[in-house]
Coordinates of C-alpha atoms in Angstrom, one line a residue:
M1 CA 0.0 0.0 0.0
I2 CA 1.4 3.4 -1.1
K3 CA 1.8 5.8 1.8
F4 CA -0.3 8.9 2.0
R5 CA 2.8 11.1 1.9
T6 CA 4.0 9.4 -1.3
R7 CA 0.6 9.7 -2.9
L8 CA 0.4 13.4 -2.0
V9 CA 3.9 14.1 -3.3
L10 CA 3.2 12.2 -6.6
A11 CA -0.1 14.1 -7.1
L12 CA 1.6 17.5 -6.5
I13 CA 4.5 16.6 -8.7
S14 CA 2.2 15.4 -11.5
L15 CA 0.1 18.6 -11.2
I16 CA 3.2 20.8 -11.2
V17 CA 4.7 18.9 -14.2
M18 CA 1.5 19.3 -16.2
V19 CA 1.3 23.0 -15.3
L20 CA 5.0 23.5 -16.3
I21 CA 4.5 21.6 -19.6
A22 CA 1.5 23.7 -20.4
L23 CA 3.3 26.9 -19.4
G24 CA 6.3 25.9 -21.5
I25 CA 4.2 25.2 -24.6
L26 CA 2.4 28.5 -24.1
L27 CA 5.6 30.5 -23.5
G28 CA 7.2 28.8 -26.5
Q29 CA 4.4 29.7 -28.8
L30 CA 4.4 33.2 -27.4
F31 CA 8.1 33.6 -27.9
K32 CA 7.9 32.1 -31.4
G33 CA 5.1 34.5 -32.4
Y34 CA 6.9 37.4 -30.9
Y35 CA 10.1 36.7 -32.8
L36 CA 8.2 36.0 -36.0
N37 CA 6.3 39.3 -35.8
A38 CA 9.6 41.1 -35.0
L39 CA 11.2 39.5 -38.1
N40 CA 8.3 40.5 -40.3
D41 CA 8.4 44.1 -39.0
R42 CA 12.2 44.2 -39.5
L43 CA 12.0 42.8 -43.0
D44 CA 9.1 45.1 -43.9
K45 CA 11.1 48.2 -42.7
E46 CA 14.2 47.1 -44.4
T47 CA 12.3 46.5 -47.7
T48 CA 10.8 50.0 -47.4
V49 CA 14.1 51.7 -46.6
L50 CA 16.0 49.9 -49.4
A51 CA 13.3 50.6 -52.0
K52 CA 13.5 54.3 -51.1
Q53 CA 17.3 54.2 -51.2
I54 CA 17.2 52.7 -54.7
S55 CA 14.6 55.3 -55.8
L56 CA 16.7 58.1 -54.5
T57 CA 20.0 56.9 -56.0
G58 CA 18.6 56.9 -59.6
G59 CA 16.5 53.7 -59.8
I60 CA 17.3 50.3 -60.9
E61 CA 19.7 51.4 -63.6
K62 CA 22.1 52.8 -61.0
L63 CA 22.0 49.6 -58.9
N64 CA 24.7 47.1 -59.5
D65 CA 24.9 43.4 -58.7
Q66 CA 27.7 43.8 -56.1
L67 CA 25.7 46.2 -54.0
L68 CA 22.7 43.9 -54.1
L69 CA 24.9 41.0 -53.0
D70 CA 26.4 43.1 -50.2
W71 CA 23.0 44.0 -48.9
S72 CA 21.8 40.4 -49.1
K73 CA 24.8 39.2 -47.2
E74 CA 24.5 41.9 -44.6
L75 CA 20.8 41.3 -44.0
N76 CA 21.1 37.5 -44.5
V77 CA 18.2 37.5 -46.9
R78 CA 17.6 36.9 -50.6
M79 CA 17.1 40.1 -52.6
S80 CA 15.6 40.3 -56.1
I81 CA 14.9 43.2 -58.4
A82 CA 12.0 42.8 -60.9
D83 CA 10.5 45.1 -63.5
S84 CA 6.9 46.1 -63.5
A85 CA 6.0 42.9 -65.4
G86 CA 7.5 40.7 -62.8
N87 CA 10.7 39.7 -64.7
I88 CA 13.7 39.4 -62.4
V89 CA 16.4 41.9 -63.4
M90 CA 18.9 41.2 -60.6
D91 CA 19.0 38.4 -57.9
S92 CA 21.4 37.9 -55.0
G93 CA 21.2 34.2 -55.4
A94 CA 19.1 31.2 -54.3
T95 CA 18.5 30.6 -50.6
E96 CA 18.5 27.2 -48.9
N97 CA 15.9 24.7 -50.1
S98 CA 14.7 27.2 -52.8
N99 CA 14.4 24.3 -55.2
V100 CA 11.1 23.3 -53.5
Y101 CA 9.4 26.3 -54.9
N102 CA 9.6 28.5 -58.1
H103 CA 11.0 31.9 -57.1
E104 CA 10.3 33.5 -60.6
T105 CA 6.7 32.4 -60.5
I106 CA 6.2 33.9 -57.1
V107 CA 7.8 37.2 -58.2
K108 CA 5.5 37.4 -61.3
R109 CA 2.5 36.7 -59.0
I110 CA 3.6 39.4 -56.7
A111 CA 3.8 41.9 -59.6
A112 CA 0.2 41.1 -60.5
L113 CA -1.2 41.5 -57.0
D114 CA -3.2 44.4 -55.8
K115 CA -3.3 43.4 -52.1
P116 CA -0.1 41.5 -51.4
S117 CA -0.8 40.9 -47.7
N118 CA -3.1 37.8 -48.2
Y119 CA -0.6 36.2 -50.6
Q120 CA 2.2 37.0 -48.2
S121 CA 0.5 35.1 -45.4
S122 CA -0.3 32.2 -47.8
L123 CA 3.4 31.9 -48.8
A124 CA 4.5 31.9 -45.1
A125 CA 2.0 29.2 -44.3
K126 CA 2.6 26.9 -47.3
L127 CA 6.3 27.4 -48.1
D128 CA 7.6 28.5 -44.7
V129 CA 9.1 31.5 -46.5
Q130 CA 8.6 35.2 -45.7
Y131 CA 8.3 37.5 -48.7
H132 CA 8.3 41.3 -48.4
W133 CA 8.3 43.6 -51.4
K134 CA 8.0 47.3 -52.2
K135 CA 7.7 49.2 -55.5
I136 CA 10.6 51.2 -56.8
I137 CA 9.3 54.6 -57.9
T138 CA 11.6 57.3 -59.3
S139 CA 10.7 60.9 -60.2
Q140 CA 11.9 60.6 -63.8
K141 CA 10.4 57.2 -64.8
G142 CA 7.7 56.6 -62.1
E143 CA 7.2 52.9 -61.2
E144 CA 10.2 51.0 -62.4
G145 CA 9.7 47.6 -60.6
F146 CA 9.9 45.8 -57.3
L147 CA 12.4 45.1 -54.6
I148 CA 11.6 41.6 -53.2
I149 CA 13.2 40.3 -50.0
S150 CA 12.7 36.7 -49.0
T151 CA 14.0 34.5 -46.2
R152 CA 13.3 31.1 -44.9
V153 CA 11.6 30.9 -41.5
K154 CA 14.1 28.1 -40.6
V155 CA 16.4 30.9 -39.8
L156 CA 14.4 31.1 -36.5
D157 CA 15.0 27.5 -35.6
H158 CA 18.2 28.3 -33.7
I159 CA 16.4 31.0 -31.8
Y160 CA 13.6 28.6 -31.1
S161 CA 16.0 26.0 -29.8
Q162 CA 17.6 28.6 -27.5
I163 CA 14.1 29.6 -26.3
W164 CA 13.2 26.0 -25.5
M165 CA 16.6 25.4 -23.9
I166 CA 16.0 28.4 -21.6
L167 CA 12.5 27.3 -20.9
L168 CA 13.5 23.8 -20.1
L169 CA 16.3 24.9 -17.9
S170 CA 14.2 27.4 -16.0
L171 CA 11.2 25.1 -15.7
G172 CA 13.4 22.1 -14.8
A173 CA 15.1 24.2 -12.1
S174 CA 11.7 25.4 -10.9
L175 CA 10.4 21.8 -10.9
I176 CA 13.4 20.6 -8.8
L177 CA 13.0 23.5 -6.3
I178 CA 9.2 22.9 -6.1
I179 CA 9.8 19.2 -5.5
L180 CA 12.3 19.9 -2.8
F181 CA 10.3 22.5 -1.0
G182 CA 7.0 20.7 -1.7
T183 CA 8.4 17.5 -0.2
K184 CA 9.6 19.3 2.8
I185 CA 6.3 21.1 3.3
T186 CA 4.4 17.9 2.6
N187 CA 6.5 16.0 5.2
R188 CA 5.9 18.7 7.7
Y189 CA 2.1 18.2 7.4
T190 CA 1.9 14.5 6.5
R191 CA 4.3 13.1 9.0
P192 CA 2.1 14.1 12.0
I193 CA -0.9 12.7 10.1
E194 CA 0.9 9.4 9.5
S195 CA 2.1 9.3 13.1
A196 CA -1.5 9.9 14.2
T197 CA -2.7 7.2 11.8
K198 CA -0.2 4.7 13.2
V199 CA -1.2 5.5 16.8
A200 CA -4.9 5.2 15.9
I201 CA -4.2 1.8 14.4
E202 CA -2.3 0.7 17.6
L203 CA -5.2 2.0 19.7
A204 CA -7.6 0.0 17.6
K205 CA -5.4 -3.1 18.2
G206 CA -5.5 -2.5 22.0
N207 CA -2.0 -1.0 22.5
Y208 CA -3.0 2.0 24.6
K209 CA 0.7 2.9 25.3
A210 CA 1.2 4.2 21.8
R211 CA 1.7 8.0 21.5
T212 CA 2.2 10.4 18.6
Y213 CA 4.4 13.5 18.2
E214 CA 3.0 16.7 19.5
I215 CA 3.9 19.6 17.2
P216 CA 3.2 23.4 17.5
P217 CA -0.4 24.2 17.9
D218 CA -2.1 24.1 14.5
E219 CA -4.9 21.9 13.2
V220 CA -2.6 18.9 12.9
G221 CA -1.1 19.6 16.3
V222 CA -4.5 19.8 17.9
L223 CA -5.3 16.4 16.2
N224 CA -2.2 14.7 17.6
T225 CA -2.7 16.3 21.1
S226 CA -6.3 15.0 21.1
I227 CA -5.2 11.5 20.1
N228 CA -2.6 11.5 22.9
I229 CA -5.2 12.6 25.4
L230 CA -7.5 9.9 24.1
A231 CA -4.7 7.3 24.3
R232 CA -3.9 8.3 27.9
N233 CA -7.6 8.2 28.9
L234 CA -8.0 4.8 27.3
Q235 CA -4.9 3.5 29.0
E236 CA -6.1 4.6 32.4
M237 CA -9.6 3.1 31.7
M238 CA -8.0 -0.2 30.6
Q239 CA -5.7 -0.3 33.7
A240 CA -8.7 0.4 35.9
Q241 CA -10.7 -2.2 34.1
E242 CA -7.9 -4.7 34.3
V243 CA -7.6 -4.1 38.1
H244 CA -11.4 -4.6 38.5
H245 CA -11.3 -7.6 36.2
N246 CA -8.4 -9.2 38.1
R247 CA -10.2 -8.6 41.4
L248 CA -13.4 -10.1 40.1
T249 CA -11.6 -13.0 38.5
T250 CA -9.7 -13.7 41.7
I251 CA -12.9 -13.6 43.7
I252 CA -14.8 -15.8 41.2
E253 CA -12.0 -18.3 40.9
N254 CA -11.5 -18.6 44.7
I255 CA -15.0 -18.8 46.0
E256 CA -16.0 -22.3 47.0
S257 CA -19.3 -22.2 45.2
G258 CA -19.4 -23.2 41.5
L259 CA -20.5 -20.4 39.1
L260 CA -21.9 -20.8 35.6
L261 CA -22.8 -17.9 33.4
I262 CA -25.0 -18.6 30.3
D263 CA -25.9 -16.0 27.7
D264 CA -29.3 -15.4 26.2
R265 CA -28.6 -18.0 23.4
G266 CA -27.7 -20.8 25.8
F267 CA -24.0 -20.6 25.4
I268 CA -21.6 -20.8 28.4
V269 CA -19.6 -17.6 28.7
M270 CA -18.0 -18.1 32.1
V271 CA -17.3 -21.0 34.4
N272 CA -15.0 -20.9 37.5
Q273 CA -12.5 -23.4 38.8
S274 CA -14.7 -24.5 41.7
L275 CA -17.4 -25.7 39.3
K276 CA -14.8 -27.6 37.3
N277 CA -13.5 -29.2 40.5
L278 CA -17.0 -30.1 41.6
F279 CA -17.9 -31.8 38.4
H280 CA -14.3 -33.2 37.8
V281 CA -13.7 -31.2 34.6
K282 CA -10.0 -30.6 34.0
N283 CA -8.8 -29.6 30.6
E284 CA -12.1 -29.7 28.7
R285 CA -13.0 -26.4 27.1
L286 CA -16.5 -25.3 28.2
I287 CA -16.7 -21.7 26.9
K288 CA -18.8 -21.1 23.8
K289 CA -20.6 -24.5 24.3
R290 CA -24.3 -24.9 24.9
Y291 CA -25.2 -25.7 28.5
H292 CA -27.0 -29.0 27.6
E293 CA -23.8 -30.2 25.9
V294 CA -21.8 -29.8 29.0
L295 CA -24.2 -30.5 31.9
R296 CA -25.2 -34.2 31.9
H297 CA -27.7 -34.0 34.8
K298 CA -31.3 -33.7 33.8
E299 CA -32.3 -32.0 37.1
V300 CA -29.8 -29.1 36.5
I301 CA -30.9 -28.6 32.9
E302 CA -34.5 -28.4 34.1
I303 CA -33.6 -25.7 36.6
I304 CA -31.8 -23.7 33.8
E305 CA -34.8 -24.0 31.5
E306 CA -37.1 -23.0 34.3
V307 CA -35.1 -19.8 34.8
F308 CA -35.2 -19.1 31.1
M309 CA -38.9 -19.6 30.8
T310 CA -40.1 -17.9 34.0
E311 CA -37.4 -15.2 34.2
N312 CA -37.6 -15.6 38.0
N313 CA -35.1 -16.7 40.6
V314 CA -35.1 -20.5 41.3
R315 CA -33.5 -22.3 44.2
K316 CA -33.5 -26.1 44.7
Q317 CA -31.6 -28.8 46.6
L318 CA -30.5 -31.8 44.6
V319 CA -28.5 -34.9 45.1
L320 CA -26.2 -35.5 42.1
P321 CA -24.1 -38.6 41.4
L322 CA -20.5 -37.5 40.7
S323 CA -18.0 -40.2 39.8
I324 CA -18.3 -42.8 42.7
E325 CA -19.9 -40.4 45.2
R326 CA -23.2 -38.6 45.6
K327 CA -23.1 -34.9 46.6
H328 CA -25.8 -32.6 47.9
F329 CA -26.1 -29.2 46.1
E330 CA -28.2 -26.2 46.6
I331 CA -28.5 -24.7 43.1
S332 CA -29.6 -21.1 42.6
G333 CA -30.5 -19.7 39.3
A334 CA -31.1 -16.0 38.6
P335 CA -31.9 -14.1 35.3
I336 CA -29.6 -11.3 34.2
I337 CA -31.6 -8.3 33.0
G338 CA -29.8 -5.3 31.5
T339 CA -30.9 -1.8 30.9
N340 CA -34.3 -1.3 29.2
D341 CA -35.3 -4.8 30.4
E342 CA -32.8 -6.4 27.9
W343 CA -32.3 -10.1 28.5
K344 CA -28.6 -10.9 29.0
G345 CA -28.7 -14.5 30.2
I346 CA -28.7 -16.4 33.5
L347 CA -26.3 -17.1 36.4
I348 CA -26.3 -20.5 38.1
V349 CA -24.6 -21.0 41.4
F350 CA -23.8 -24.4 42.8
H351 CA -23.4 -24.6 46.6
D352 CA -21.9 -27.9 47.8
I353 CA -23.8 -28.6 51.0
T354 CA -22.6 -32.2 51.2
E355 CA -20.6 -31.5 54.3
I356 CA -23.4 -29.6 55.9
K357 CA -25.8 -32.5 55.2
H358 CA -23.2 -34.9 56.5
L359 CA -22.8 -32.8 59.7
E360 CA -26.6 -32.5 60.0
Q361 CA -27.0 -36.2 59.7
M362 CA -24.1 -36.8 62.2
R363 CA -25.9 -34.5 64.6
K364 CA -29.1 -36.4 64.2
D365 CA -27.3 -39.7 64.5
F366 CA -25.4 -38.4 67.6
V367 CA -28.6 -37.4 69.4
A368 CA -30.2 -40.7 68.4
N369 CA -27.2 -42.8 69.5
V370 CA -26.7 -40.9 72.8
S371 CA -30.4 -41.3 73.5
H372 CA -30.3 -44.9 72.6
E373 CA -27.1 -45.6 74.6
L374 CA -28.4 -43.9 77.7
K375 CA -31.9 -45.3 77.4
T376 CA -30.8 -48.9 78.0
P377 CA -28.9 -48.4 81.2
I378 CA -31.4 -45.9 82.5
T379 CA -34.2 -48.3 81.8
S380 CA -32.3 -51.2 83.5
I381 CA -31.5 -49.0 86.6
K382 CA -35.1 -47.8 86.8
G383 CA -36.6 -51.3 86.4
F384 CA -34.3 -53.0 88.9
T385 CA -34.8 -50.1 91.4
E386 CA -38.6 -50.4 91.1
T387 CA -38.3 -54.2 91.6
L388 CA -36.2 -53.6 94.7
L389 CA -38.7 -51.1 96.0
D390 CA -41.6 -53.5 95.4
G391 CA -40.0 -56.0 97.9
A392 CA -37.2 -57.7 96.1
K393 CA -34.8 -56.2 98.5
A394 CA -35.9 -58.7 101.2
D395 CA -34.3 -61.4 99.1
P396 CA -30.5 -61.1 99.8
E397 CA -29.6 -63.0 96.6
A398 CA -31.9 -60.8 94.4
L399 CA -30.8 -57.7 96.2
E400 CA -27.1 -58.5 95.5
M401 CA -27.8 -59.4 91.8
F402 CA -29.9 -56.3 91.1
L403 CA -27.4 -54.0 92.8
T404 CA -24.6 -55.6 90.8
I405 CA -26.5 -54.9 87.6
I406 CA -27.3 -51.4 88.7
S407 CA -23.6 -50.8 89.4
K408 CA -22.6 -52.2 86.1
E409 CA -25.1 -50.1 84.2
S410 CA -24.0 -47.0 86.2
E411 CA -20.4 -47.7 85.2
R412 CA -21.5 -48.0 81.6
M413 CA -23.2 -44.7 81.8
E414 CA -20.2 -43.1 83.5
T415 CA -17.9 -44.5 80.8
L416 CA -20.2 -43.2 78.0
V417 CA -20.4 -39.7 79.6
M418 CA -16.6 -39.6 80.2
D419 CA -15.9 -40.7 76.6
L420 CA -18.3 -38.0 75.3
L421 CA -16.6 -35.4 77.5
E422 CA -13.2 -36.5 76.3
L423 CA -14.2 -36.4 72.7
S424 CA -15.9 -33.0 73.1
K425 CA -12.8 -31.6 74.8
I426 CA -10.6 -32.9 72.1
E427 CA -12.7 -31.4 69.3
Q428 CA -13.3 -28.1 70.9
K429 CA -9.9 -27.2 72.5
G430 CA -7.6 -29.6 70.7
M431 CA -5.5 -32.2 72.4
V432 CA -2.5 -31.1 74.5
L433 CA 0.2 -33.8 74.5
S434 CA 2.7 -34.5 77.2
L435 CA 5.6 -35.5 75.0
N436 CA 8.3 -37.9 76.1
Q437 CA 10.3 -40.8 74.7
V438 CA 8.0 -43.8 74.4
N439 CA 9.1 -47.3 73.6
I440 CA 6.3 -49.1 71.8
E441 CA 7.5 -52.6 72.9
E442 CA 7.4 -51.6 76.6
L443 CA 4.0 -50.0 76.0
I444 CA 2.6 -53.2 74.6
E445 CA 4.1 -55.2 77.4
D446 CA 2.3 -52.9 79.9
I447 CA -1.1 -53.3 78.2
L448 CA -1.3 -57.0 77.6
P449 CA -1.5 -58.0 81.4
T450 CA -4.6 -55.8 81.8
L451 CA -6.3 -57.8 79.0
E452 CA -5.1 -61.2 80.2
K453 CA -8.5 -62.1 81.8
R454 CA -10.4 -61.4 78.6
L455 CA -7.9 -63.3 76.5
E456 CA -8.2 -66.3 78.8
N457 CA -12.0 -66.2 78.8
K458 CA -12.0 -66.5 75.0
R459 CA -9.0 -68.8 74.9
M460 CA -7.2 -66.4 72.5
N461 CA -3.5 -66.4 71.5
V462 CA -1.6 -63.1 71.2
T463 CA 1.7 -62.9 69.1
V464 CA 4.0 -59.9 69.4
D465 CA 6.6 -59.4 66.8
L466 CA 8.3 -56.0 67.1
K467 CA 11.5 -55.3 65.1
G468 CA 14.0 -52.5 65.2
D469 CA 14.1 -49.4 67.3
L470 CA 10.4 -48.4 67.9
T471 CA 11.1 -45.6 70.3
I472 CA 9.1 -42.5 69.4
T473 CA 8.3 -39.1 70.8
G474 CA 4.7 -39.1 72.1
D475 CA 2.2 -39.0 74.9
L476 CA 2.5 -42.3 76.8
Y477 CA -1.0 -42.1 78.4
R478 CA -2.7 -41.3 75.0
L479 CA -0.8 -43.9 73.1
K480 CA -1.8 -46.5 75.8
Q481 CA -5.4 -45.5 75.0
V482 CA -4.9 -46.1 71.3
F483 CA -3.4 -49.6 71.6
L484 CA -5.6 -50.7 74.5
N485 CA -8.6 -49.8 72.4
L486 CA -7.3 -51.5 69.2
I487 CA -6.4 -54.7 71.1
T488 CA -9.7 -54.7 73.0
N489 CA -11.6 -54.4 69.7
A490 CA -9.6 -57.2 68.3
I491 CA -10.5 -59.4 71.3
L492 CA -14.2 -58.3 71.1
Y493 CA -14.7 -59.0 67.4
T494 CA -12.7 -62.2 67.2
Q495 CA -14.4 -65.6 67.8
Q496 CA -13.4 -68.1 70.6
E497 CA -9.9 -69.5 70.2
G498 CA -9.0 -66.8 67.7
S499 CA -5.6 -65.2 67.4
I500 CA -4.2 -61.7 67.5
R501 CA -0.9 -60.6 66.0
I502 CA 0.9 -57.4 66.9
T503 CA 3.8 -56.5 64.6
G504 CA 6.0 -53.4 64.4
Y505 CA 8.8 -52.2 62.2
E506 CA 10.6 -49.0 61.0
E507 CA 9.7 -47.2 57.8
K508 CA 11.4 -43.9 56.7
G509 CA 11.2 -42.0 60.0
Y510 CA 8.0 -43.7 61.1
A511 CA 7.3 -46.5 63.6
V512 CA 4.6 -48.7 62.0
I513 CA 2.5 -50.9 64.3
E514 CA -0.1 -53.4 63.0
V515 CA -2.8 -55.0 65.1
S516 CA -4.3 -57.9 63.2
D517 CA -7.0 -60.5 64.1
N518 CA -8.8 -63.3 62.3
G519 CA -12.2 -62.2 63.5
I520 CA -15.4 -61.3 61.8
G521 CA -13.9 -58.6 59.6
I522 CA -15.5 -55.5 58.2
A523 CA -17.6 -55.2 55.1
E524 CA -16.0 -52.9 52.4
E525 CA -18.9 -50.4 52.5
E526 CA -18.5 -50.0 56.3
V527 CA -14.8 -49.4 56.4
P528 CA -15.1 -45.6 55.8
R529 CA -17.5 -45.3 58.8
I530 CA -15.7 -47.2 61.5
F531 CA -14.1 -44.0 62.9
E532 CA -17.5 -42.3 63.3
R533 CA -19.1 -41.8 66.7
F534 CA -21.2 -44.7 68.0
Y535 CA -20.7 -46.7 64.8
R536 CA -20.4 -50.4 65.5
V537 CA -19.7 -53.2 63.1
D538 CA -21.5 -55.7 65.4
K539 CA -23.8 -53.5 67.5
A540 CA -25.2 -56.3 69.7
R541 CA -21.7 -57.7 70.6
S542 CA -20.2 -54.3 71.3
R543 CA -23.1 -53.2 73.5
N544 CA -23.0 -56.4 75.5
S545 CA -19.3 -56.0 76.0
G546 CA -19.8 -52.5 77.5
G547 CA -18.4 -50.6 74.5
T548 CA -19.6 -47.0 73.9
G549 CA -18.9 -46.8 70.1
L550 CA -16.6 -43.8 70.7
G551 CA -13.3 -45.6 71.1
L552 CA -12.1 -45.5 67.4
A553 CA -13.2 -41.8 67.1
I554 CA -11.0 -41.0 70.1
V555 CA -8.1 -43.2 68.6
K556 CA -8.3 -41.3 65.4
H557 CA -8.0 -37.9 67.2
I558 CA -5.0 -39.1 69.2
I559 CA -3.2 -40.4 66.1
E560 CA -3.8 -37.1 64.3
A561 CA -2.6 -35.1 67.3
H562 CA 0.7 -37.1 67.0
R563 CA 0.7 -36.2 63.2
G564 CA 0.5 -39.8 62.4
K565 CA -1.8 -42.0 60.2
I566 CA -4.2 -44.8 60.8
Y567 CA -5.9 -46.9 58.3
V568 CA -7.6 -50.3 58.0
R569 CA -7.3 -53.4 55.9
S570 CA -10.1 -55.9 56.3
Q571 CA -12.0 -58.7 54.6
L572 CA -15.4 -60.0 55.8
N573 CA -15.1 -63.2 57.9
E574 CA -11.3 -63.3 57.5
G575 CA -10.1 -60.6 59.8
T576 CA -9.0 -57.0 60.3
T577 CA -5.7 -55.2 60.5
F578 CA -5.3 -51.7 62.0
V579 CA -2.1 -50.0 60.8
V580 CA -0.8 -47.1 62.9
K581 CA 2.1 -45.0 61.6
L582 CA 3.7 -42.7 64.2
R583 CA 6.6 -40.2 63.6
K584 CA 9.7 -41.2 65.5
E585 CA 10.6 -37.6 66.0
L586 CA 8.0 -35.0 67.1
E587 CA 8.7 -31.4 68.1
K588 CA 7.9 -30.5 71.6
S589 CA 5.8 -27.6 70.5
S590 CA 3.4 -29.8 68.6

């Protein structure tokens, strides 16, 4: 694409060249006409003077050929003397290219003319020869003849060439000067315009840092100054918009709720990272896709369509299957209405309330479990107390048996309340550990004697296989709670004459202790719930044994307080293994 400056310079040069050519042609013709008229005037005057001179000196008879030749040479013309009949008496000689016309015929014709001017013009036009003649009249003889002077117009060619040379040189110099000054002037006015054009193009592309040159205040300067002001304003607006956009993007991307923005045609225009995480969408491109192509759940699509049709806010709670889990969502849909009630689209917000529902269910289960756990001993105590009051206290054996049962149930209630208080204290205030060096092997050896009676009652065998240095930093009392609970559960859920195996080893800065049994095992679907409060694998057996269902929940909290891990491997009717991983080194501040 040719630049504006080049087009303007070329246009000006073309105009100037045409004007100069026309001016040259006009001046050439004017100069040519001027010199031709001057020549004709000169020849006419010379003819008149010489004719009078001949008449005064005695006429044609006194004129000799040498004098005629001298005059012809001096004036650079052809001179002829003819009588009244047109016969040539004397002639200075033929001029250049005179063979193309008959001089004698022309002379005779001249002698016969009454008005020579028309014929004179005809000869000049046809033969390119100027003829001038005058009659020679003496006082003695009257009209003796004619003096004819002729010359070729070609004599002016040299003058014409000089004229054209002067014109060409002067016009060429003028053209060069005009081009130089015109280019400079054009650059002065077009360069700011080109700069303004480039800046305008950059602004259109979004480069708001572009600036143009500011020149002295004229029309172009005002234009460039205005463009610079516009660019600065646009840059400030874009910076402010980027700040707001970044803030909004940060807020949208970091809120826990999933956001989905759909335009009025049903295309997705915005989706945040939380929604992708909720629906397990990683690298899939969602923007510019229709919502029903992305969302696979019919219930969500129905909510979106309801918002589209009613143009009202919609809020519903749904349970949606996602991968291998089911999650609870509170989905809110709201229409986006612009100015003049212009329909822009809808906004869908996905609140994940799975944890809230889970906590709500846990609260319900907790109340139900506590009520159930307390109901049984309270009912037993009340029933046996009423029996004693009705007269059973008179029977010593019944009295002792009932009081024993009441004591046992009271201990069970006390244990349940103490476990609840312990768990509540741990969850509310955290667990404060008294850290010391604890040897796991010595800890196990201290626990086993306390369980010896239970092991003998079920005729169970316990194998201990602890290898390596299993000394860790921990709270001795809390760790005793952990392993006492795990071994007690192994005894409780293992059949008569079963076996328990306790193994330990080192693993990359951890002490790993496994408590295994060959008891009833745990079903796969129940494994994730065994650390919940009051959850029992075999509810009847656990309750009969005096268990509260809170032991493993407390165990989990103790292990986590030691920054350790606990997990379970189990197969139904084959046995269960609890694996405890404890850090060997634990900072005192923890």
